[in-house]
Structures are given as structure tokens and as C-alpha cells.
Coordinates of C-alpha atoms in Angstrom, one line a residue:
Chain Q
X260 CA -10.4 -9.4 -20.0
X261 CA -7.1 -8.0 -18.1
X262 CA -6.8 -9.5 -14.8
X263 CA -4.1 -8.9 -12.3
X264 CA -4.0 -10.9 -9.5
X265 CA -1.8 -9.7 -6.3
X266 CA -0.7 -11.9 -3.7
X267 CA 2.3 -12.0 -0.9
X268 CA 1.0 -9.3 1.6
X269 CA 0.7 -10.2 5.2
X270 CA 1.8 -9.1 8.5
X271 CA 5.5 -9.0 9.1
X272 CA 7.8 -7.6 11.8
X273 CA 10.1 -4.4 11.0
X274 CA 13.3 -5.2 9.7
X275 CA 12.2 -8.1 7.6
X276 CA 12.1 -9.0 4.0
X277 CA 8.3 -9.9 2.0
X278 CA 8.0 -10.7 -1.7
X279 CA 4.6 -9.5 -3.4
X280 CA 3.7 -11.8 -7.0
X281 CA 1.5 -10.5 -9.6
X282 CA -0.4 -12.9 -11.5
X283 CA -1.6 -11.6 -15.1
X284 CA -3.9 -13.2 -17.2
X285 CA -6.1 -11.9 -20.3
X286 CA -3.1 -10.0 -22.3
X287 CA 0.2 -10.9 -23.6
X288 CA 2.0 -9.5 -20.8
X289 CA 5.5 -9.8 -22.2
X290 CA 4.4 -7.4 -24.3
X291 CA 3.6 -5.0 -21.3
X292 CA 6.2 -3.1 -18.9
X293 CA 4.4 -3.3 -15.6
X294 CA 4.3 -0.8 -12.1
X295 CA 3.7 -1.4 -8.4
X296 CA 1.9 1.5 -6.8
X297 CA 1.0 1.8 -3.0
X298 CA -1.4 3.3 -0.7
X299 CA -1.0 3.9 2.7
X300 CA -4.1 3.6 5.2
X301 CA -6.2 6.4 4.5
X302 CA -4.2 8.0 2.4
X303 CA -3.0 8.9 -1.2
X304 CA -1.8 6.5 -4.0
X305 CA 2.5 6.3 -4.7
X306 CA 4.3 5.0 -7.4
X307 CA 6.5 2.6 -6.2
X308 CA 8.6 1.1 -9.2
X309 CA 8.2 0.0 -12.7
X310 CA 9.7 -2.6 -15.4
X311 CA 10.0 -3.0 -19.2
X312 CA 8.4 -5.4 -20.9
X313 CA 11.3 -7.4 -21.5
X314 CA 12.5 -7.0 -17.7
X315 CA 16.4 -5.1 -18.7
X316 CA 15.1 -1.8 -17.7
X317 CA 13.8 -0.8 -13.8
X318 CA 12.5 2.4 -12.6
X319 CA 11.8 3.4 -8.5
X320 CA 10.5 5.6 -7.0
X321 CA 13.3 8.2 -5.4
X322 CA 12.7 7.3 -1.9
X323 CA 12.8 3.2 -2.4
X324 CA 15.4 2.3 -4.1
X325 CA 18.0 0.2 -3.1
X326 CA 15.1 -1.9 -0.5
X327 CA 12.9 -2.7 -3.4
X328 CA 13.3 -5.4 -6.2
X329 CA 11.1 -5.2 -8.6
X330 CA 11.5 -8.4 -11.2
X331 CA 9.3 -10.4 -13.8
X332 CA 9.4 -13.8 -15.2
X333 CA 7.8 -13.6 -18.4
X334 CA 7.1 -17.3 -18.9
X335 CA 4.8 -17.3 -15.7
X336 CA 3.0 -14.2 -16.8
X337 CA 4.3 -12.9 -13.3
X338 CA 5.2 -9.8 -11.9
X339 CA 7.1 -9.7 -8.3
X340 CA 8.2 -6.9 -5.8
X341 CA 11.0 -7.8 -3.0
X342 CA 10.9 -5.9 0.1
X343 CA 13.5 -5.6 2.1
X344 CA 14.6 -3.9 5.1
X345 CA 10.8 -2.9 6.2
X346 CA 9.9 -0.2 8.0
X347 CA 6.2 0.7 9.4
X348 CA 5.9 3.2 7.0
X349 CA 5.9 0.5 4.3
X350 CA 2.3 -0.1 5.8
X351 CA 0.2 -0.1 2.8
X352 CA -1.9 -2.3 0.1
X353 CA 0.4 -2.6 -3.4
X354 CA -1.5 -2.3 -6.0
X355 CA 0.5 -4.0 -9.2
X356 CA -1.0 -1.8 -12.9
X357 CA 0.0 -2.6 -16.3
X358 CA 1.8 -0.3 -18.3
X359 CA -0.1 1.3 -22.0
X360 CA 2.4 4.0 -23.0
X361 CA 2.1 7.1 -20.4
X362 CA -0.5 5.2 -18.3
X363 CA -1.5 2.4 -16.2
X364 CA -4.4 1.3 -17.7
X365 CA -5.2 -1.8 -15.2
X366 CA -4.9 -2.4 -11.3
X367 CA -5.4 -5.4 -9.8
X368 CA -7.3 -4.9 -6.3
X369 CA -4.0 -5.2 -4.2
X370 CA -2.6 -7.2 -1.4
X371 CA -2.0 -5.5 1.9
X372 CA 1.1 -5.2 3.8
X373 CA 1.4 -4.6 7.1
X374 CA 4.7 -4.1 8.9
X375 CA 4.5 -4.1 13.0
X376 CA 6.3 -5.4 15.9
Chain C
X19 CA 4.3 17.2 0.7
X20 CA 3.1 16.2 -2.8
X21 CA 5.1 17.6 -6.0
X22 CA 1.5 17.6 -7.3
X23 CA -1.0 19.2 -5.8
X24 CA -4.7 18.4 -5.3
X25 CA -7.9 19.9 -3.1
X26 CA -8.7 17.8 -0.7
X27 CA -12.6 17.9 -0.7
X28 CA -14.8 19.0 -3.6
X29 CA -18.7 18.9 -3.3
X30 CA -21.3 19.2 -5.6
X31 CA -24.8 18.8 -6.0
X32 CA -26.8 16.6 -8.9
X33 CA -26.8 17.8 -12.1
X34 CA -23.7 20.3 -11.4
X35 CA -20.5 20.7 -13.3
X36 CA -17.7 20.5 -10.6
X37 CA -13.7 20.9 -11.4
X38 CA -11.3 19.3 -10.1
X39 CA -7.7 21.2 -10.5
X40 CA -4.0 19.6 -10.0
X41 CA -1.1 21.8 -9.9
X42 CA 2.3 20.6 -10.6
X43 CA 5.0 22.3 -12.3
X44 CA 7.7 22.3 -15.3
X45 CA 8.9 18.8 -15.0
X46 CA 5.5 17.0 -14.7
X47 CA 2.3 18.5 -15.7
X48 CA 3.9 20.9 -17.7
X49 CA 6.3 18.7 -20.0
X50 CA 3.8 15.2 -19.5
X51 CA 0.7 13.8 -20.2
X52 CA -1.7 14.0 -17.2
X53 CA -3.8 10.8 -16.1
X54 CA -7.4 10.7 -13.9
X55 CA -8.2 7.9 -12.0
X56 CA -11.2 7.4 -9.6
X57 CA -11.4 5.5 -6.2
X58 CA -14.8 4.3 -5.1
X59 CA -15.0 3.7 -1.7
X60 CA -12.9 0.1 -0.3
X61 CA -12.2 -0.6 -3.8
X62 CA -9.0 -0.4 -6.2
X63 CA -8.5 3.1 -8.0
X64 CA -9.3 2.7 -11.8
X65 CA -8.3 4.7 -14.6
X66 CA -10.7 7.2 -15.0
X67 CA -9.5 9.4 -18.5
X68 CA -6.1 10.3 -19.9
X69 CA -4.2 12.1 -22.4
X70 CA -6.1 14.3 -24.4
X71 CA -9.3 13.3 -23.0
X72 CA -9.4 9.5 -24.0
X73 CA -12.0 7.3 -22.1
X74 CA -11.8 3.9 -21.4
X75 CA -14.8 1.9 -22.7
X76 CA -17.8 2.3 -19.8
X77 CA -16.5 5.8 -18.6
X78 CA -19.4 8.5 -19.7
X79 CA -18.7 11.8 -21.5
X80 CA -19.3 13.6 -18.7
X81 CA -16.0 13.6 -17.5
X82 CA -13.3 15.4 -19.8
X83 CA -10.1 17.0 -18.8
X84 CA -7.9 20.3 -19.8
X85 CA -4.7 21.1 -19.2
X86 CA -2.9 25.0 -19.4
X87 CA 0.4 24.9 -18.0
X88 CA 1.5 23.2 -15.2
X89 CA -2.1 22.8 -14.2
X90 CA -4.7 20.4 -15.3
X91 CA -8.2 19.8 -14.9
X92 CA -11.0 17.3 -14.1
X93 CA -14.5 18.0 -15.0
X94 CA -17.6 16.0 -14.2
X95 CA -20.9 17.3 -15.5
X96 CA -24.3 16.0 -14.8
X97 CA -22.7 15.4 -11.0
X98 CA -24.5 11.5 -9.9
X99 CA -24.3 10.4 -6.5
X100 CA -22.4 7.5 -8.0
X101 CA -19.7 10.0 -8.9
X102 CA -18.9 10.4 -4.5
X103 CA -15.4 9.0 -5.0
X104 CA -11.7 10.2 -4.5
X105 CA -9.8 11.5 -7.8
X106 CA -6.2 11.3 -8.4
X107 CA -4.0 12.9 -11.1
X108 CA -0.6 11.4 -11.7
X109 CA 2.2 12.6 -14.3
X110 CA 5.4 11.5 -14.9
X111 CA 7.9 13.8 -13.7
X112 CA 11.2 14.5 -16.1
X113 CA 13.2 15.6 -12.7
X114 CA 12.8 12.9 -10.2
X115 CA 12.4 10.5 -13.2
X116 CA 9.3 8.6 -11.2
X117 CA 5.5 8.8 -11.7
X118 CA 3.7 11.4 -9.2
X119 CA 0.6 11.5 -8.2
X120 CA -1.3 14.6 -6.5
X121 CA -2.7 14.0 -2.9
X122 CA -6.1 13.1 -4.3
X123 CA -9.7 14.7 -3.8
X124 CA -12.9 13.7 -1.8
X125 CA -15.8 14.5 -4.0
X126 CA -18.8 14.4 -2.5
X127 CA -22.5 14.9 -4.3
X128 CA -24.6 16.5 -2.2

């Protein structure tokens, strides 16, 4: 069965830089472009970025780019996201989902970030 | 503010048929496929139904979707207390060129 497994979430201070991984197992997941999606404490779910299956193409979410990285190495069935620059409002628990044309089919259950002095 | 919009709170009671609406516009809902997914309490969302009403194995026919416009719709028939969950729509939007989601609803089965 599909299994995404995140990892890299913690408690850092603002300002700093935190890489999430991704661990897939249970599909061929170069065969899958991939998302990381967040949610805030009590609040709604956010699309954060996305990647093609083969890793040439990226997609983020207006408000993100250029302080997230999202990357894959296909060989370690892996998915990461780099985040730099963090801000409080970056408090959240990243959910990683694999991509079935026009939807995200799986989630993983998340790893939670927490940015604060 | 959310591009696509959600109710915040929906209640029903068992046995009811409850709808769930989320409003968008042009460059999402209205151009794109809409996606459901459902968020039981302290867990990870899951996807609920999507596209033209497609189910993933284990999710009852009582939940089916519409769409008309830039507005689409949840149903849930035969409301269970195991339904009490928050629901999310999400659409890709042709404008911002990201996914959106709406804000999410509470449902709760009383």
C-alpha cells in the first residue's frame, strides 16, 4: 500500500533554515510528481509546492517562493522541502501527498514545524 | 482571505442529507476539476471524492459531489456520527497557477 513517511520537522529559531524528507514506499514513485501541503495550528490546509515526476519542473505556492526548495531524488524514493529564511508564520505540520493527475490522492501524516525564538 | 470559499460550520442530524458548498470563481472551480477531502479529528486529511464523483476504494456512496459554475458541492446522505469531521475543497487555479484550497468546514452530527 502507498506510504509516505515525513520526517525533518522540529523546533527552530526565526531566521533559520530546516529541510523536511519524504520517504515513499508502496508505488513507483518516479512515476509520480509529488506536493507539500501545510496546515497551520487550528487552521485550514495550503498548498505549498509541487514537482514532476522526473524533478525538471517545480510549482509554489505564490506567497513562498524564493524561501522554499522543493527537490526529489528518485533513486531514494525521496521527496524533500528546504526552508529557508523562517518566519513564525511558517508554524505548521507539512503534510507531503502524491500527485494522480488533478489530485493528491495520498498524505502522509505530516511532521510538525515549529518556528520560535 | 481564501480565493475559495467554504462555511465554516455545517450540522446535521442522523440520517440527514447535509451540503456542503465552495465558491470560487473563473480561474478555479469554474475552469478545474474540484477535489473533497475529509479531516477526522488529530489525524491527516484524506481524499474524500474527486472529479466527477470518483471514490476511492472504502469511501461509501453516500457522499457524491456537483458542480454549476464556480460553485461546487459536497453531499453526505445518511449523515453518521462518524461523518463529525472538517471538509476541504481544493482546485487548481489557472491565475495564480497554484492549488487552492477553501477555508474548510466543521461538520458536526447532531
Amino acid at each position: 500500500q502507498v506510504q509516505l513517511v515525513e520526517s525533518g520537522g522540529g523546533v527552530v529559531q526565526p531566521g533559520t533554515s530546516l529541510t523536511l524528507s519524504c520517504e515513499a514506499s508502496g508505488f513507483t514513485f518516479r512515476a509520480f510528481g509529488m506536493h507539500w501541503v501545510r496546515q497551520a495550528p487550528g487552521k485550514g490546509l495550503e498548498w505549498v509546492a509541487d514537482i514532476s515526476s522526473d524533478g525538471t519542473r517545480t510549482y509554489y505556492a505564490p506567497s513562498l517562493k524564493g524561501r522554499f526548495t522543493i527537490s526529489r531524488d528518485n533513486s531514494r524514493n525521496t521527496l524533500f522541502l528546504q526552508m529557508d529564511s523562517l518566519r513564525p508564520e511558517d508554524t505548521a505540520v507539512y503534510y507531503c501527498a502524491r500527485d494522480a493527475t488533478w489530485v493528491f490522492d495520498h498524505l502522509g501524516q505530516g511532521t510538525l514545524v515549529t518556528v520560535s525564538s | 482571505q481564501s480565493v475559495v470559499t467554504q462555511p465554516p460550520s455545517a450540522s446535521g442530524t442522523p440520517g440527514q442529507r447535509i451540503t456542503i458548498s465552495c465558491s470560487g470563481s473563473r480561474s478555479n472551480i469554474g475552469s478545474n476539476t474540484v477535489n473533497w477531502y475529509q479531516q477526522l479529528p488529530e489525524t491527516a486529511p484524506k481524499l474524500l471524492i474527486y472529479g466527477n464523483n470518483q471514490r476511492p476504494s472504502g469511501v461509501p456512496d453516500r457522499f457524491s459531489v456537483s458542480k454549476s459554475g464556480t460553485s461546487a458541492y459536497l453531499a453526505i446522505s445518511g449523515l453518521q456520527s462518524e461523518d463529525e469531521a472538517d471538509y476541504y475543497c481544493t482546485s487548481w487555479d489557472d491565475s495564480l497557477k497554484a492549488w487552492v484550497f477553501g477555508g474548510g468546514t466543521t461538520l458536526t452530527v447532531l
